[in-house]
Amino acid sequence: MPELPEVETIARGLREDLCGARVAAGALLWPGVLEADHGALDGPAFLRAVAGARIDAVWRRGKVLLLDLAGTGGAPHAAPGVTPGAAPLHLAFHLRMTGRLTVEPGGTAPGVHTRLLLDLADGRRLFFADARKFGRCRAMAPEALGRWPFFAALGPEPLELDAPAFAALLAGRRARIKALLLDQSVLAGVGNIYADESLFRAGIHPADTAAAIGPARLERLHGALAAVLREAIAANGSSISDYVNAHGDAGAFQNDFRVYGRRGCPCRVCATPLARTTVAGRTTTFCPLCQRPAWAGDS
DNA sequence: AGATCTACCTGGTTGC
DNA sequence: TGCAACCAGGTAGATC
């Protein structure tokens, strides 16, 4: 499921492929894919706004992938309230669990799970597919992007924080450490995989409260999280479920998981069978020996 | 402030 | 074999 490293990998691939490309037309194959609240465009406005637009930038914030569109010079119609020819627009995709964004050659037919597509002027097609219909796209003017509550509330990027700032973010909080890692308003981009993997590497029990952990170990967690995210990006992400990059290729980091999805398997460090519990409503895998609770000693 | 539950979905796996 | 039950995941929203 796409978390920060997977979305980053997709963004890099799309950036290479799409920057400067012009959109001929969009299509909504399943209208429910488009979220139109908080100032985002509805279906008809979306279709008008993307037609003729140029893709200027591809970026990522947390798990959100954004395409910046501009210069709807060739658009036959402008969206209501939008000036033709100068209509900057953000397309924000959230892939949730099974969403895919891929660039396909001209003539490729949409699959049964393709929910939205952009036909490019050069014939290629950008497909947004999602078997489970959890993924969403929003089309927003720049002001609307800032007013999107989820986006506006996103916490800092974990790879842009130094260790003391990371520790300060969590220090003293009484929620469980894993719940905080997963909370997008605390830290943007971490999901179940990288929360479990980083807590294992840092030797921290996922159900410890942040307040019980202490600054030195929080800084160690920062190092573990940054390392695991960087390694995963270098491996082009983790392919479980449906994840592929913009070119349809799988990632490789799933082969390096130390705990995620390995319950009952021997710990790679101490060979103790990995345990499973639930934290913040999520399946959580950890090593009962390497990740002792803070109250059990071992500062 | 934080935890817990439900809803949203459906492909894949497990159990009978 | 065939089918039902369950599970996975991120976020929103309600409730305690």
CSV table of C-alpha atoms (C1' of nucleotides) in Angstrom, one decimal:
chain,number,residue,atom,x,y,z
A,1,MET,CA,0.0,0.0,0.0
A,2,PRO,CA,1.5,3.3,-1.0
A,3,GLU,CA,3.1,5.2,1.8
A,4,LEU,CA,5.7,7.9,1.5
A,5,PRO,CA,8.4,5.8,-0.3
A,6,GLU,CA,5.9,4.4,-2.8
A,7,VAL,CA,4.3,7.8,-3.5
A,8,GLU,CA,7.8,9.3,-3.8
A,9,THR,CA,8.8,6.6,-6.3
A,10,ILE,CA,5.6,7.1,-8.4
A,11,ALA,CA,6.1,10.9,-8.3
A,12,ARG,CA,9.7,10.5,-9.6
A,13,GLY,CA,8.5,8.3,-12.5
A,14,LEU,CA,5.6,10.5,-13.4
A,15,ARG,CA,7.8,13.7,-13.2
A,16,GLU,CA,10.2,12.2,-15.8
A,17,ASP,CA,7.3,11.2,-18.0
A,18,LEU,CA,4.8,13.9,-17.7
A,19,CYS,CA,6.4,17.3,-17.2
A,20,GLY,CA,5.7,19.5,-20.1
A,21,ALA,CA,3.1,17.1,-21.5
A,22,ARG,CA,-0.3,18.5,-22.6
A,23,VAL,CA,-3.6,16.9,-21.6
A,24,ALA,CA,-6.0,16.4,-24.5
A,25,ALA,CA,-9.0,15.3,-22.4
A,26,GLY,CA,-9.9,13.6,-19.1
A,27,ALA,CA,-12.4,10.9,-18.5
A,28,LEU,CA,-14.2,9.8,-15.3
A,29,LEU,CA,-14.9,6.0,-15.6
A,30,TRP,CA,-16.1,5.9,-12.0
A,31,PRO,CA,-17.4,9.3,-10.9
A,32,GLY,CA,-17.0,8.4,-7.3
A,33,VAL,CA,-13.2,8.7,-7.6
A,34,LEU,CA,-13.5,12.5,-7.7
A,35,GLU,CA,-13.9,14.3,-4.4
A,36,ALA,CA,-15.6,17.6,-4.8
A,37,ASP,CA,-15.9,19.0,-1.3
A,38,HIS,CA,-14.0,21.9,0.2
A,39,GLY,CA,-13.8,23.8,-3.0
A,40,ALA,CA,-12.6,21.0,-5.3
A,41,LEU,CA,-14.1,20.9,-8.8
A,42,ASP,CA,-17.0,18.6,-9.6
A,43,GLY,CA,-16.9,16.2,-12.5
A,44,PRO,CA,-18.0,18.6,-15.3
A,45,ALA,CA,-15.7,21.3,-14.1
A,46,PHE,CA,-12.8,18.9,-13.8
A,47,LEU,CA,-13.3,17.7,-17.4
A,48,ARG,CA,-13.4,21.3,-18.6
A,49,ALA,CA,-10.4,22.4,-16.6
A,50,VAL,CA,-8.0,19.6,-17.6
A,51,ALA,CA,-8.7,19.7,-21.3
A,52,GLY,CA,-5.8,21.5,-23.0
A,53,ALA,CA,-3.9,22.0,-19.7
A,54,ARG,CA,-0.1,21.5,-19.5
A,55,ILE,CA,1.4,19.4,-16.7
A,56,ASP,CA,4.1,21.6,-15.2
A,57,ALA,CA,5.1,19.7,-12.1
A,58,VAL,CA,4.7,16.5,-10.2
A,59,TRP,CA,5.3,16.4,-6.4
A,60,ARG,CA,4.4,14.7,-3.2
A,61,ARG,CA,3.3,15.8,0.2
A,62,GLY,CA,2.9,13.0,2.7
A,63,LYS,CA,1.0,10.3,0.8
A,64,VAL,CA,-0.6,12.8,-1.5
A,65,LEU,CA,0.6,12.9,-5.1
A,66,LEU,CA,0.1,16.2,-6.9
A,67,LEU,CA,0.1,17.2,-10.5
A,68,ASP,CA,0.3,20.9,-11.2
A,69,LEU,CA,-1.6,21.9,-14.3
A,70,ALA,CA,-1.3,25.3,-16.0
A,71,GLY,CA,-2.1,27.2,-19.1
A,72,THR,CA,-5.4,25.7,-20.3
A,73,GLY,CA,-4.6,27.5,-23.6
A,74,GLY,CA,-6.2,24.8,-25.8
A,75,ALA,CA,-9.3,24.4,-23.6
A,76,PRO,CA,-12.5,24.9,-25.5
A,77,HIS,CA,-14.2,25.9,-22.3
A,78,ALA,CA,-12.9,27.2,-19.0
A,79,ALA,CA,-14.2,26.0,-15.7
A,80,PRO,CA,-16.6,28.4,-14.0
A,81,GLY,CA,-14.8,31.2,-12.2
A,82,VAL,CA,-11.5,30.3,-13.8
A,83,THR,CA,-9.8,32.5,-16.4
A,84,PRO,CA,-9.0,30.6,-19.6
A,85,GLY,CA,-5.3,30.5,-20.5
A,86,ALA,CA,-4.1,31.1,-16.9
A,87,ALA,CA,-5.8,28.5,-14.7
A,88,PRO,CA,-3.4,26.8,-12.4
A,89,LEU,CA,-4.9,23.7,-11.0
A,90,HIS,CA,-3.7,21.0,-8.7
A,91,LEU,CA,-4.7,17.4,-9.2
A,92,ALA,CA,-4.2,15.7,-5.8
A,93,PHE,CA,-4.3,11.9,-5.8
A,94,HIS,CA,-4.6,9.8,-2.7
A,95,LEU,CA,-3.9,6.2,-3.6
A,96,ARG,CA,-5.1,4.8,-0.2
A,97,MET,CA,-4.3,1.1,-0.4
A,98,THR,CA,-4.7,-0.2,-4.0
A,99,GLY,CA,-4.5,2.9,-6.1
A,100,ARG,CA,-2.1,2.9,-9.1
A,101,LEU,CA,-1.0,5.8,-11.3
A,102,THR,CA,0.6,4.6,-14.5
A,103,VAL,CA,1.5,6.1,-17.9
A,104,GLU,CA,0.4,3.8,-20.7
A,105,PRO,CA,1.2,3.8,-24.4
A,106,GLY,CA,-1.3,5.2,-26.8
A,107,GLY,CA,-4.2,2.9,-27.6
A,108,THR,CA,-4.0,1.1,-24.3
A,109,ALA,CA,-7.5,0.2,-23.2
A,110,PRO,CA,-8.6,1.0,-19.6
A,111,GLY,CA,-8.8,-2.0,-17.3
A,112,VAL,CA,-11.9,-2.9,-15.3
A,113,HIS,CA,-10.4,-1.0,-12.3
A,114,THR,CA,-9.4,2.2,-14.1
A,115,ARG,CA,-11.4,5.0,-12.4
A,116,LEU,CA,-10.0,8.1,-14.1
A,117,LEU,CA,-7.8,8.8,-17.1
A,118,LEU,CA,-6.0,11.7,-18.8
A,119,ASP,CA,-5.4,11.4,-22.5
A,120,LEU,CA,-2.2,13.3,-23.4
A,121,ALA,CA,-1.9,15.2,-26.6
A,122,ASP,CA,0.9,12.9,-27.7
A,123,GLY,CA,-1.4,9.8,-27.4
A,124,ARG,CA,-0.1,8.4,-24.1
A,125,ARG,CA,-2.6,7.9,-21.3
A,126,LEU,CA,-2.4,8.4,-17.6
A,127,PHE,CA,-4.5,5.8,-15.8
A,128,PHE,CA,-5.7,6.0,-12.2
A,129,ALA,CA,-6.8,2.5,-11.3
A,130,ASP,CA,-8.0,1.3,-7.9
A,131,ALA,CA,-9.5,-2.1,-7.4
A,132,ARG,CA,-11.0,-1.2,-4.1
A,133,LYS,CA,-12.4,2.2,-4.9
A,134,PHE,CA,-10.7,3.8,-1.8
A,135,GLY,CA,-8.4,6.1,-3.7
A,136,ARG,CA,-9.5,9.6,-4.6
A,137,CYS,CA,-8.6,12.5,-6.8
A,138,ARG,CA,-9.3,16.2,-6.2
A,139,ALA,CA,-9.0,19.0,-8.6
A,140,MET,CA,-8.3,22.3,-6.8
A,141,ALA,CA,-7.2,25.8,-7.5
A,142,PRO,CA,-4.2,26.8,-5.4
A,143,GLU,CA,-6.4,28.6,-2.8
A,144,ALA,CA,-8.6,25.5,-2.5
A,145,LEU,CA,-5.5,23.3,-1.9
A,146,GLY,CA,-4.7,25.4,1.2
A,147,ARG,CA,-8.3,25.2,2.4
A,148,TRP,CA,-8.4,21.4,2.1
A,149,PRO,CA,-8.5,20.5,5.8
A,150,PHE,CA,-6.6,17.2,5.4
A,151,PHE,CA,-3.8,18.8,3.4
A,152,ALA,CA,-3.6,21.9,5.5
A,153,ALA,CA,-3.3,19.8,8.7
A,154,LEU,CA,-0.5,17.6,7.5
A,155,GLY,CA,2.5,17.4,9.8
A,156,PRO,CA,6.1,17.8,8.8
A,157,GLU,CA,7.9,15.5,6.3
A,158,PRO,CA,9.9,13.0,8.3
A,159,LEU,CA,12.9,13.3,6.0
A,160,GLU,CA,13.0,17.0,6.4
A,161,LEU,CA,13.2,16.9,10.2
A,162,ASP,CA,16.4,16.6,12.2
A,163,ALA,CA,16.5,14.3,15.2
A,164,PRO,CA,15.9,17.0,17.9
A,165,ALA,CA,12.9,18.4,16.1
A,166,PHE,CA,11.5,15.0,15.6
A,167,ALA,CA,11.9,14.2,19.3
A,168,ALA,CA,10.3,17.5,20.3
A,169,LEU,CA,7.3,16.7,18.1
A,170,LEU,CA,6.5,13.6,20.2
A,171,ALA,CA,8.0,14.3,23.6
A,172,GLY,CA,5.5,14.2,26.4
A,173,ARG,CA,2.6,13.1,24.3
A,174,ARG,CA,0.4,10.5,26.0
A,175,ALA,CA,-0.7,8.7,22.9
A,176,ARG,CA,1.0,5.5,21.9
A,177,ILE,CA,4.0,6.0,19.8
A,178,LYS,CA,2.7,4.0,16.9
A,179,ALA,CA,-0.6,6.0,16.8
A,180,LEU,CA,1.4,9.2,16.6
A,181,LEU,CA,3.6,7.9,13.8
A,182,LEU,CA,0.5,7.0,11.9
A,183,ASP,CA,-1.2,10.3,12.6
A,184,GLN,CA,-0.8,12.4,9.4
A,185,SER,CA,-1.2,15.6,11.3
A,186,VAL,CA,1.8,14.7,13.5
A,187,LEU,CA,4.0,13.4,10.7
A,188,ALA,CA,3.1,13.1,7.0
A,189,GLY,CA,3.6,10.0,5.0
A,190,VAL,CA,4.1,7.2,7.5
A,191,GLY,CA,1.8,4.2,7.3
A,192,ASN,CA,1.5,0.8,8.9
A,193,ILE,CA,4.6,-0.8,7.1
A,194,TYR,CA,7.1,1.9,8.0
A,195,ALA,CA,5.7,2.5,11.5
A,196,ASP,CA,6.3,-1.1,12.4
A,197,GLU,CA,9.7,-1.3,10.6
A,198,SER,CA,11.0,1.8,12.3
A,199,LEU,CA,9.8,0.9,15.7
A,200,PHE,CA,11.5,-2.5,15.4
A,201,ARG,CA,14.8,-1.0,14.3
A,202,ALA,CA,14.7,1.5,17.2
A,203,GLY,CA,13.8,-1.3,19.7
A,204,ILE,CA,10.7,0.5,20.8
A,205,HIS,CA,7.4,-1.2,21.8
A,206,PRO,CA,4.6,0.1,19.5
A,207,ALA,CA,2.2,0.5,22.5
A,208,ASP,CA,4.5,2.6,24.6
A,209,THR,CA,3.3,6.1,25.1
A,210,ALA,CA,5.6,8.7,23.6
A,211,ALA,CA,5.9,10.3,27.1
A,212,ALA,CA,7.4,7.1,28.4
A,213,ILE,CA,10.1,6.9,25.8
A,214,GLY,CA,12.6,9.7,26.5
A,215,PRO,CA,14.4,12.0,24.2
A,216,ALA,CA,17.4,9.8,23.5
A,217,ARG,CA,15.3,6.9,22.3
A,218,LEU,CA,13.0,9.2,20.3
A,219,GLU,CA,16.1,10.5,18.5
A,220,ARG,CA,17.0,6.9,17.8
A,221,LEU,CA,13.6,6.4,16.4
A,222,HIS,CA,14.1,9.3,14.1
A,223,GLY,CA,17.3,7.7,12.8
A,224,ALA,CA,15.5,4.4,12.3
A,225,LEU,CA,12.6,6.0,10.5
A,226,ALA,CA,14.7,8.1,8.2
A,227,ALA,CA,16.9,5.1,7.4
A,228,VAL,CA,14.0,2.8,6.6
A,229,LEU,CA,12.3,5.4,4.4
A,230,ARG,CA,15.5,6.2,2.5
A,231,GLU,CA,16.2,2.5,2.0
A,232,ALA,CA,12.6,1.9,0.8
A,233,ILE,CA,12.9,4.8,-1.7
A,234,ALA,CA,16.2,3.4,-3.0
A,235,ALA,CA,14.4,0.1,-3.5
A,236,ASN,CA,11.6,1.8,-5.4
A,237,GLY,CA,9.1,1.1,-2.6
A,238,SER,CA,7.5,-2.0,-1.2
A,239,SER,CA,5.2,-4.1,-3.5
A,240,ILE,CA,2.5,-5.7,-1.5
A,241,SER,CA,-1.0,-5.6,-2.6
A,242,ASP,CA,-1.2,-3.7,-6.0
A,243,TYR,CA,1.7,-1.2,-5.8
A,244,VAL,CA,3.6,-0.5,-8.9
A,245,ASN,CA,5.5,2.6,-10.0
A,246,ALA,CA,4.6,4.9,-12.8
A,247,HIS,CA,6.0,2.4,-15.3
A,248,GLY,CA,4.2,-0.6,-13.9
A,249,ASP,CA,7.3,-2.0,-12.2
A,250,ALA,CA,7.2,-3.5,-8.7
A,251,GLY,CA,9.4,-2.3,-5.9
A,252,ALA,CA,11.8,-4.5,-3.9
A,253,PHE,CA,11.7,-3.3,-0.3
A,254,GLN,CA,9.2,-5.9,0.7
A,255,ASN,CA,12.1,-8.4,0.7
A,256,ASP,CA,13.8,-6.3,3.4
A,257,PHE,CA,10.9,-6.3,5.9
A,258,ARG,CA,12.0,-7.3,9.4
A,259,VAL,CA,8.6,-7.4,11.0
A,260,TYR,CA,5.8,-6.3,8.8
A,261,GLY,CA,3.7,-9.2,7.6
A,262,ARG,CA,6.0,-11.7,9.5
A,263,ARG,CA,4.0,-12.6,12.5
A,264,GLY,CA,5.0,-15.9,13.9
A,265,CYS,CA,8.3,-15.9,11.9
A,266,PRO,CA,11.6,-15.8,13.8
A,267,CYS,CA,13.0,-12.3,14.6
A,268,ARG,CA,15.9,-11.6,12.3
A,269,VAL,CA,17.9,-10.4,15.3
A,270,CYS,CA,17.0,-12.8,18.2
A,271,ALA,CA,14.9,-15.6,16.5
A,272,THR,CA,12.0,-15.1,18.9
A,273,PRO,CA,8.7,-15.6,17.1
A,274,LEU,CA,7.3,-12.2,16.1
A,275,ALA,CA,4.1,-11.3,17.9
A,276,ARG,CA,0.9,-9.6,16.7
A,277,THR,CA,-1.2,-7.0,18.5
A,278,THR,CA,-3.5,-4.2,17.6
A,279,VAL,CA,-2.5,-0.5,18.1
A,280,ALA,CA,-4.6,2.4,16.9
A,281,GLY,CA,-6.8,-0.2,15.2
A,282,ARG,CA,-4.0,-1.5,13.0
A,283,THR,CA,-2.4,-4.9,12.8
A,284,THR,CA,1.0,-4.5,14.5
A,285,THR,CA,3.8,-6.9,14.3
A,286,PHE,CA,6.8,-6.7,16.7
A,287,CYS,CA,9.5,-8.7,18.5
A,288,PRO,CA,8.5,-9.2,22.1
A,289,LEU,CA,12.2,-9.5,23.1
A,290,CYS,CA,13.8,-6.7,21.0
A,291,GLN,CA,11.0,-4.3,21.6
A,292,ARG,CA,10.4,-4.4,25.4
A,293,PRO,CA,7.9,-1.9,26.8
A,294,ALA,CA,9.4,1.2,28.4
A,295,TRP,CA,8.0,0.2,31.8
A,296,ALA,CA,10.0,-3.1,31.6
A,297,GLY,CA,13.3,-1.2,32.0
A,298,ASP,CA,15.9,-0.8,29.3
A,299,SER,CA,16.0,3.0,29.0
B,1,DA,C1',-6.4,14.5,24.5
B,2,DG,C1',-6.9,10.1,23.3
B,3,DA,C1',-9.1,5.5,22.4
B,4,DT,C1',-12.5,2.8,20.1
B,5,DC,C1',-15.8,1.8,16.8
B,6,DT,C1',-18.0,2.0,12.1
B,7,DA,C1',-18.1,3.1,7.3
B,8,DC,C1',-16.1,2.9,3.0
B,9,DC,C1',-14.6,-1.3,-0.7
B,10,DT,C1',-13.3,-5.8,-2.9
B,11,DG,C1',-9.5,-9.2,-4.0
B,12,DG,C1',-7.4,-12.7,-1.7
B,13,DT,C1',-7.1,-16.1,1.8
B,14,DT,C1',-8.9,-19.3,5.1
B,15,DG,C1',-12.3,-22.4,6.9
B,16,DC,C1',-15.9,-25.5,6.4
C,1,DT,C1',-15.5,-27.9,-5.4
C,2,DG,C1',-18.2,-24.2,-3.7
C,3,DC,C1',-19.2,-20.8,-0.9
C,4,DA,C1',-19.2,-18.0,3.3
C,5,DA,C1',-16.5,-15.5,6.5
C,6,DC,C1',-12.9,-12.7,7.3
C,7,DC,C1',-9.0,-9.8,6.5
C,8,DA,C1',-6.1,-5.9,4.7
C,9,DG,C1',-5.5,-0.8,4.5
C,10,DG,C1',-6.1,5.1,5.5
C,11,DT,C1',-9.2,8.5,6.6
C,12,DA,C1',-13.5,10.6,8.4
C,13,DG,C1',-16.8,10.9,11.7
C,14,DA,C1',-19.2,9.7,15.9
C,15,DT,C1',-19.0,8.4,20.7
C,16,DC,C1',-17.0,7.5,25.2
